[in-house]
Coordinates of C-alpha atoms in Angstrom, one line a residue:
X1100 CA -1.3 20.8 151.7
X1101 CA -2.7 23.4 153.6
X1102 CA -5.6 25.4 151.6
X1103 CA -4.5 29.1 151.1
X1104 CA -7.9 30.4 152.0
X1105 CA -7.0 29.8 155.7
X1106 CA -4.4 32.3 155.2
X1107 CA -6.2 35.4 153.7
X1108 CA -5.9 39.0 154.3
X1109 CA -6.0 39.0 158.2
X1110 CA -2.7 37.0 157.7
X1111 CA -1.0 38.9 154.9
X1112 CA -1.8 42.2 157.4
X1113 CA -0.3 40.4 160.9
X1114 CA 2.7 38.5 159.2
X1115 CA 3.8 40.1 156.0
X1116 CA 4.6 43.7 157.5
X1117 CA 7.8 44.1 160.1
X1118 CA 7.4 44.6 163.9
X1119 CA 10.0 47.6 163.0
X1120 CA 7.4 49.1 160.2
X1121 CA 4.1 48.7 162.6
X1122 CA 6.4 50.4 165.2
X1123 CA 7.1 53.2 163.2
X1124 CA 3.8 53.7 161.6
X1125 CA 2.4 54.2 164.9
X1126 CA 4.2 57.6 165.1
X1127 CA 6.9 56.3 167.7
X1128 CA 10.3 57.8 167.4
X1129 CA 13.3 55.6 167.2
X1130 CA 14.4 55.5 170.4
X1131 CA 10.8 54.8 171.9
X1132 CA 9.9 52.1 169.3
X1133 CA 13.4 50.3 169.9
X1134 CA 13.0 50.3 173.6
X1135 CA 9.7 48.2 172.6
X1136 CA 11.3 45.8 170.5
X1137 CA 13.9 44.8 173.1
X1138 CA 12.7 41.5 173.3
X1139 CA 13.3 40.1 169.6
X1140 CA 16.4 38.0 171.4
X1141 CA 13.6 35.9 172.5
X1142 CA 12.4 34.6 169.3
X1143 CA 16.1 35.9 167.4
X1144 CA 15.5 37.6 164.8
X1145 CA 15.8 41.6 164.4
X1146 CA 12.4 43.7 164.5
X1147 CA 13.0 44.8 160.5
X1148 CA 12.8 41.0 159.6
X1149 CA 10.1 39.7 162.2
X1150 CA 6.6 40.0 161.4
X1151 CA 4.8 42.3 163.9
X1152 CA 2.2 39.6 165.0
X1153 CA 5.4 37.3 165.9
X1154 CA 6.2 39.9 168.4
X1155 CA 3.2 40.8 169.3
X1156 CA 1.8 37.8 170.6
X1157 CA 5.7 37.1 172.3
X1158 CA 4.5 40.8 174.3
X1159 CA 1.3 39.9 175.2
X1160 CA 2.5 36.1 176.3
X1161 CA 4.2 38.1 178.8
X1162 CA 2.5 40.5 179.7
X1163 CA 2.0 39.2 183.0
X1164 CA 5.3 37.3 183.8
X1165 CA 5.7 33.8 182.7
X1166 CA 5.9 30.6 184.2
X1167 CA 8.9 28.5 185.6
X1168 CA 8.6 24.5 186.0
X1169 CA 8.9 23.5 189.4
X1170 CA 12.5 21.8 189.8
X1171 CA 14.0 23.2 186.8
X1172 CA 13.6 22.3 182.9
X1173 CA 14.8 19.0 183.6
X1174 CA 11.2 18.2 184.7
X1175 CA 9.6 19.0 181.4
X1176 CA 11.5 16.0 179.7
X1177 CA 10.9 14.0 182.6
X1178 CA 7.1 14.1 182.4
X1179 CA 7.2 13.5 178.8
X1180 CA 8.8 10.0 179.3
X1181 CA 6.5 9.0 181.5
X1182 CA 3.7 10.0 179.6
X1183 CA 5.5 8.2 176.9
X1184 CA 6.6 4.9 178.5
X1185 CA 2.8 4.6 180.8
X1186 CA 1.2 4.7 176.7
X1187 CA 3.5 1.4 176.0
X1188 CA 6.1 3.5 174.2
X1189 CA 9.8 4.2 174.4
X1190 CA 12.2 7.0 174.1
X1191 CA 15.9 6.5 173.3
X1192 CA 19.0 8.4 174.1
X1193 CA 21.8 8.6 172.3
X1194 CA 20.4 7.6 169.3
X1195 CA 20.5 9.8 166.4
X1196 CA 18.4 9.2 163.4
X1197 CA 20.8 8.6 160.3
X1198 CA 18.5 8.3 157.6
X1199 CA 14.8 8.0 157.1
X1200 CA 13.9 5.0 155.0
X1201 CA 11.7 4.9 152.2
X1202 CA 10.1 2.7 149.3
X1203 CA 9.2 5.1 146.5
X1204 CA 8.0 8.0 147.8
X1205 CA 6.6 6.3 150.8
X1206 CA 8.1 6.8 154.2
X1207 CA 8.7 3.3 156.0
X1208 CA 10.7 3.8 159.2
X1209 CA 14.6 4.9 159.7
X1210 CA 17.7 3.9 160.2
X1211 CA 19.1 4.3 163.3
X1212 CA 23.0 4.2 163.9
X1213 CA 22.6 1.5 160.9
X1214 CA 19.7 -0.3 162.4
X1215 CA 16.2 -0.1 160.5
X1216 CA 13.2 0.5 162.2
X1217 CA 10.0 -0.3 160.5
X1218 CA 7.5 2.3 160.8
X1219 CA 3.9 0.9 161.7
X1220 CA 1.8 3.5 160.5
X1221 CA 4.6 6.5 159.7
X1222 CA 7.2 9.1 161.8
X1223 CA 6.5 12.1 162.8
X1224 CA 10.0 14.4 162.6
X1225 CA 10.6 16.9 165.2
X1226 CA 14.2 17.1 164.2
X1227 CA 13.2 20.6 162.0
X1228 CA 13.3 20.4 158.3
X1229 CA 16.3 21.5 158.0
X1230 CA 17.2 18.6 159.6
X1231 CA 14.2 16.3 158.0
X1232 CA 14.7 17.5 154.4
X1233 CA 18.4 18.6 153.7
X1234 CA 20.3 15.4 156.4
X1235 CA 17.9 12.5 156.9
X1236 CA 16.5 12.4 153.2
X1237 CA 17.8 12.0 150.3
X1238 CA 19.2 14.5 148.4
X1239 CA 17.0 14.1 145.4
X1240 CA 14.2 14.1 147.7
X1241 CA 14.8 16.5 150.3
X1242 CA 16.3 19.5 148.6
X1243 CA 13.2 20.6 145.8
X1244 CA 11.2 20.7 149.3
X1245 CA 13.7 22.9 150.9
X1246 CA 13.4 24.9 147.5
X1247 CA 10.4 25.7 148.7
X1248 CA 11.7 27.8 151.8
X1249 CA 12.3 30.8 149.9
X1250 CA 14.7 33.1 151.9
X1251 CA 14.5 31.2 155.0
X1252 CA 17.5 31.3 157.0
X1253 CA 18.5 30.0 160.1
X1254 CA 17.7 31.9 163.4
X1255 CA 20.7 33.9 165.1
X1256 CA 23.0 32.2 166.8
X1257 CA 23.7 33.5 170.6
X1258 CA 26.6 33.0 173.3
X1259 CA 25.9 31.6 176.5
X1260 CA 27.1 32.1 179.9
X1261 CA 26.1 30.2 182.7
X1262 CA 27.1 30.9 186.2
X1263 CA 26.7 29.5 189.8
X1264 CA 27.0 31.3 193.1
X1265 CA 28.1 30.6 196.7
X1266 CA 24.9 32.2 197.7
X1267 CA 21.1 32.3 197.2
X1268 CA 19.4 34.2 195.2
X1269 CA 17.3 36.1 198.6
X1270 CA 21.0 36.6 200.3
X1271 CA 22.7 38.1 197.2
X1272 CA 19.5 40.3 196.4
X1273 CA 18.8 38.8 193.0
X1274 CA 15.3 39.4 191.8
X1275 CA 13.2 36.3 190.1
X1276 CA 13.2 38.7 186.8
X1277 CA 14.9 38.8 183.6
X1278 CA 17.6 41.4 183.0
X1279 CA 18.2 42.6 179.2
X1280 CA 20.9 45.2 178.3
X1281 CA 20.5 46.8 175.0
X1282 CA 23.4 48.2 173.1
X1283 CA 21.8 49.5 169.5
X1284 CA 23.2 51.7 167.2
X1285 CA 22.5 54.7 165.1
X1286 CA 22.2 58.2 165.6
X1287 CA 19.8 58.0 168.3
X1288 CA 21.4 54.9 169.6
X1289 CA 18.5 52.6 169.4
X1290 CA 18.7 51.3 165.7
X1291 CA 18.9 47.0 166.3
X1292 CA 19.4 46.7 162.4
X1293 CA 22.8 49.0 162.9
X1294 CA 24.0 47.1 165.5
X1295 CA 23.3 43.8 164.6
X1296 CA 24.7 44.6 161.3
X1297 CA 27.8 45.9 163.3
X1298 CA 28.9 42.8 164.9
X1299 CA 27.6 40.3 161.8
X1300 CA 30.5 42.4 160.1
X1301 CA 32.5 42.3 162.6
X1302 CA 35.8 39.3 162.4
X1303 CA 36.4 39.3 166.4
X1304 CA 34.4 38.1 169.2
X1305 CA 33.1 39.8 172.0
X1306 CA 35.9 41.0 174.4
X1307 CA 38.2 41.0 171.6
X1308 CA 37.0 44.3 169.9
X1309 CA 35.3 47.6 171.5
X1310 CA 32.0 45.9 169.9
X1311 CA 28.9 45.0 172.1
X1312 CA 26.8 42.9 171.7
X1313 CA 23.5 44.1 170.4
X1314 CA 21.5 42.1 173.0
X1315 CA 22.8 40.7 176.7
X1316 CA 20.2 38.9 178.8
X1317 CA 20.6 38.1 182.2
X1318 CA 18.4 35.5 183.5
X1319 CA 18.3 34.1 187.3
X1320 CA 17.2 30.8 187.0
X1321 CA 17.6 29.7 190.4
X1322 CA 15.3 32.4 192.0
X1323 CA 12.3 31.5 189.3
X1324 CA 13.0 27.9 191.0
X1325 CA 10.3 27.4 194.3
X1326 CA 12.3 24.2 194.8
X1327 CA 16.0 25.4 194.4
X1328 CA 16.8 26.2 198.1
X1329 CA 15.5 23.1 198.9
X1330 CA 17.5 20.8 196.2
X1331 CA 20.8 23.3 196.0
X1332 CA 20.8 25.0 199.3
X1333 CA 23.3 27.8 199.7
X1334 CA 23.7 28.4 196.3
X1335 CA 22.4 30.3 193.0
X1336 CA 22.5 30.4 189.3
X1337 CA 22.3 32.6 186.7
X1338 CA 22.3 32.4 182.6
X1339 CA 23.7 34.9 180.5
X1340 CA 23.0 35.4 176.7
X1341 CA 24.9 37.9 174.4
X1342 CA 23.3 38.4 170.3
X1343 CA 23.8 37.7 168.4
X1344 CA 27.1 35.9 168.1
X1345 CA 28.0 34.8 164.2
X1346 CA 28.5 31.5 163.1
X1347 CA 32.3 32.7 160.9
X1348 CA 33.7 33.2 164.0
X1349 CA 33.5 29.6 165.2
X1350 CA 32.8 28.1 161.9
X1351 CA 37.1 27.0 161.6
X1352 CA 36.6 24.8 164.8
X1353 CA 33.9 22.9 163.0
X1354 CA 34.2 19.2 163.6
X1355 CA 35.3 19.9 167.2
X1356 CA 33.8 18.5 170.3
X1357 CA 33.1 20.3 173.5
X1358 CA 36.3 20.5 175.7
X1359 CA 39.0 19.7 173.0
X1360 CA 38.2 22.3 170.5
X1361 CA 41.9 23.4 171.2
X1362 CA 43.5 26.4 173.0
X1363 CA 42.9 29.3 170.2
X1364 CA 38.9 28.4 170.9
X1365 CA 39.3 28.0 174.5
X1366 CA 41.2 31.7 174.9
X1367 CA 38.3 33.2 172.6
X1368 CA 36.0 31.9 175.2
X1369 CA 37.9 32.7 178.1
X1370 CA 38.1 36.5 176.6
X1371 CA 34.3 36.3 176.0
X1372 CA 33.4 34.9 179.5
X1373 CA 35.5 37.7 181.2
X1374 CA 34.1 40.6 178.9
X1375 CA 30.4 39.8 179.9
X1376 CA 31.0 39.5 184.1
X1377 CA 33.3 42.4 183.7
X1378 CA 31.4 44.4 181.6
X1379 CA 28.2 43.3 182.1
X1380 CA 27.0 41.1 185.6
X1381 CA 29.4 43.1 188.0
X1382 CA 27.8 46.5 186.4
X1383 CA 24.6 45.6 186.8
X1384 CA 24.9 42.9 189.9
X1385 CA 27.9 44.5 190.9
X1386 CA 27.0 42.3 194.6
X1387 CA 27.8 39.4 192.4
X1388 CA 31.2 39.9 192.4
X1389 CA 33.8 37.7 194.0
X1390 CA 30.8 35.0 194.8
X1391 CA 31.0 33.5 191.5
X1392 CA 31.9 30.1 192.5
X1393 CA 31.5 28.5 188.8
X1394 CA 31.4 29.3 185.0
X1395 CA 30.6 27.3 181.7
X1396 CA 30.2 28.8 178.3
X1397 CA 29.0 27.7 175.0
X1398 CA 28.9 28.9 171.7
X1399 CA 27.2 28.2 168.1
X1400 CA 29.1 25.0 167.6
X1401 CA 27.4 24.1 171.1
X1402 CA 24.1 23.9 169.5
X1403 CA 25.7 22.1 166.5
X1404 CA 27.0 19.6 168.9
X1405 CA 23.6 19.0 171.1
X1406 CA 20.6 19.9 169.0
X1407 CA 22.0 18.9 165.9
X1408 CA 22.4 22.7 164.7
X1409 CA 23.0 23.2 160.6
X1410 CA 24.9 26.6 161.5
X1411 CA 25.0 27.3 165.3
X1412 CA 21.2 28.4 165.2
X1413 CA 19.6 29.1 168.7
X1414 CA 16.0 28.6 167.5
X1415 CA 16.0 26.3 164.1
X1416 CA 14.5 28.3 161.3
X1417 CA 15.0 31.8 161.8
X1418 CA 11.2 33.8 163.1
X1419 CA 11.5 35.8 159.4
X1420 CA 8.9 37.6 156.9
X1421 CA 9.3 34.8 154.5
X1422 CA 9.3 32.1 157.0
X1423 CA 5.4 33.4 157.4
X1424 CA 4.8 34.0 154.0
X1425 CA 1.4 32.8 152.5
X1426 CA 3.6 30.2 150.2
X1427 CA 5.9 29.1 153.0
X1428 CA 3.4 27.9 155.1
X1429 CA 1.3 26.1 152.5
X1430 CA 3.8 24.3 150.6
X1431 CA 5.6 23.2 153.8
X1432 CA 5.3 24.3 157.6
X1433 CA 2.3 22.4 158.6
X1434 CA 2.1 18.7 159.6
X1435 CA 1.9 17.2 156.1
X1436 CA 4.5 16.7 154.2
X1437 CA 5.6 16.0 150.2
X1438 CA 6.5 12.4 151.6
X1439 CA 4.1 9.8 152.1
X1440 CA 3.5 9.1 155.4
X1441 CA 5.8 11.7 157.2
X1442 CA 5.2 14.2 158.9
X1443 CA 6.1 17.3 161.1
X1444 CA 5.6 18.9 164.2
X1445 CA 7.8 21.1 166.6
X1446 CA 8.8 25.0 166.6
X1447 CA 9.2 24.8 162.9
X1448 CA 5.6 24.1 162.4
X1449 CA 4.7 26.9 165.1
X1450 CA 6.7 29.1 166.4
X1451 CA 9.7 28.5 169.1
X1452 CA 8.9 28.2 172.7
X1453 CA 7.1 25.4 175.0
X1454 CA 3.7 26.6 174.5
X1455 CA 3.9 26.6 171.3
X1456 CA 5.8 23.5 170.4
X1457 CA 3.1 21.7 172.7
X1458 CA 0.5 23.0 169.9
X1459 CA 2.3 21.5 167.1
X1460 CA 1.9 18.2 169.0
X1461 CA -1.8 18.7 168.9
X1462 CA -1.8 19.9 165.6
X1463 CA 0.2 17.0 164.3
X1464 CA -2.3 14.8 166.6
X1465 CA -5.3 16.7 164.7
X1466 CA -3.8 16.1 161.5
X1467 CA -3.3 12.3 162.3
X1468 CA -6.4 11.2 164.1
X1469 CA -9.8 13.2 163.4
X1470 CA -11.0 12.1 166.9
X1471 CA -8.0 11.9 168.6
X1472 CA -8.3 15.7 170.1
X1473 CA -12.0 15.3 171.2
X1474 CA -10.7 11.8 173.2
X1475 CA -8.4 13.5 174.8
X1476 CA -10.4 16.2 175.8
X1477 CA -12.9 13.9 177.2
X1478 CA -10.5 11.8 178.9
X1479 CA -9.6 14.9 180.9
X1480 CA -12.9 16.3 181.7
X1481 CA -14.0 13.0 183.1
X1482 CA -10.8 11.8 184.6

């Protein structure tokens, strides 16, 4: 367990108060201090329920633009593996983890699609504890450690839209930049809690109702890509997201799988998809229009589906005030865990995002192996 000193009044002051209240106690008005929290669909959760130094750190990690992998995301997985197969190791696809195994309260391996694997020295989970705790435990084990999470929820679920072009990105003027649309509420119109709480009340999808969504973000892949023209040429992409989009209105087609979730699902979508190019990309790219060339969307039950998802959540446990409480993150997001043996790493024992799911992997790595960070610093300053 991790010792609460650690986690003392510089702590309490960065993540126990709400980007929304640090906003405001800075004498902002609404409308200024919601223009600065339009990024919170990056880590989704609202400003009122994010601690300030979540977003904080998100705006200064920007500050000066961000990086985009060379080839596409694709490339990230693909230099894990071999960094994973040149150690002597493997990595297996399609090969979910039913059930970890234990004897007594020791973890010894899992069980994968009903074959055990013995553990040598432990397993490291970066499933999320949802996942770890409440699906691959048992019950009598699991659940008085998810206890422990109190008033941790899932993060927001989104909607996706992704789109390809008959164009590239330089001919159809589209900028290597994200694009986000706000769409608050309240009397000055830039209330998020109002219009968050708006469409979480609200029993119809996007395109549906007059509703908005809260947050649309329009992101050109292709043009962050120096490789794309060369790979793709002639063409561009672009990914859309609208927040946040609630798990009731999907949750009937539970059970489902992607393309034969039947035809009320795949009119919802159809209505969604033509909302946000109608209302949305041909507004803002109107020179977009009639060179879309290609469109896929996916919804909550998407992530279910892929990433294993309890409730459609984009970013596993949502970025919350308790999920950075003093108790939370002593009693269970860190690398040790109630269960001999196992242990965590992932967004859940940081925060989401590459960066900082690459620092769990070192934490977990500190946690395991004492020396095992200094190595590996010296095997890079004298390779």
């Amino acid at each position: 367990m991790m010792p609460t000193w650690l986690l003392g009044r510089a702590w309490r002051w960065a993540f126990e108060r709400s980007a929304k209240d640090v906003l405001a106690r800075c004498g902002l008005s609404e409308r200024v201090a919601g223009a600065c929290a339009y990024i919170y669909g990056t880590y989704g959760e609202i400003p009122s329920r994010t601690p300030f130094a979540m977003h904080a750190m998100l705006e200064q990690h920007y500050d000066k633009g961000g990086f985009f992998p060379r080839g596409g995301s694709a490339v990230l997985g693909l230099a894990q593996v071999k960094e994973i197969n040149d150690a002597g190791s493997h990595v297996f696809v399609r090969a979910r983890v039913d059930q970890i195994l234990l004897e007594g309260n020791k973890c010894v391996g899992v069980s994968c699609k009903g074959v055990a694997i013995k553990a040598r020295c432990g397993v490291i989970s970066g499933a999320g504890v949802a996942n770890t705790f409440g699906r691959m435990l048992p019950k009598e084990v699991g659940a008085p450690i998810l206890a422990k999470l109190k008033g941790c929820d899932p993060s927001l679920g989104f909607a996706y839209l992704f789109i390809g072009l008959d164009g590239t990105a330089e001919e159809l003027g589209i900028k290597n930049t994200n694009l986000w649309y706000m769409a608050p509420g309240g009397s000055s119109n830039w209330d998020h809690d109002i219009a968050n709480e708006r469409v979480e009340a609200s029993a119809e999808p996007f395109g549906s109702t007059d509703e908005r969504p809260p947050v649309v973000l329009i992101s050109p892949g292709s043009a962050k890509d120096s490789t794309w023209n060369e790979r793709h040429p002639g063409t561009a992409t672009l990914q859309m997201i609208a927040a946040p989009m609630p798990y009731s209105w999907v949750e009937k087609f539970e059970g489902t799988k992607p393309g034969h979730r039947g035809p009320e699902y795949d009119a919802m979508m159809d209505r969604m998809e033509k909302y946000l190019l109608e209302r949305y990309l041909y507004r803002i790219l109107p020179q977009t229009k009639g060179r879309v060339v290609y469109t896929s969307s996916a919804s909550p039950l998407t992530f279910n589906f892929f990433l294993n998802a309890v409730r459609g959540e984009t970013y596993a446990l949502a970025h919350s005030l308790p999920r950075f409480s003093v108790d939370v993150q002593t009693s269970v997001l860190h690398p040790e865990t109630d269960v001999e043996n196992l242990f965590l790493t992932g967004q859940d024992v940081m925060t989401a995002g590459v960066v900082p799911s690459m620092v769990s992997g070192w934490l977990t790595t500190a946690y395991l192996s004492k020396y095992a960070i200094l190595k590996a610093v010296l095997a890079w300053l004298f390779a």
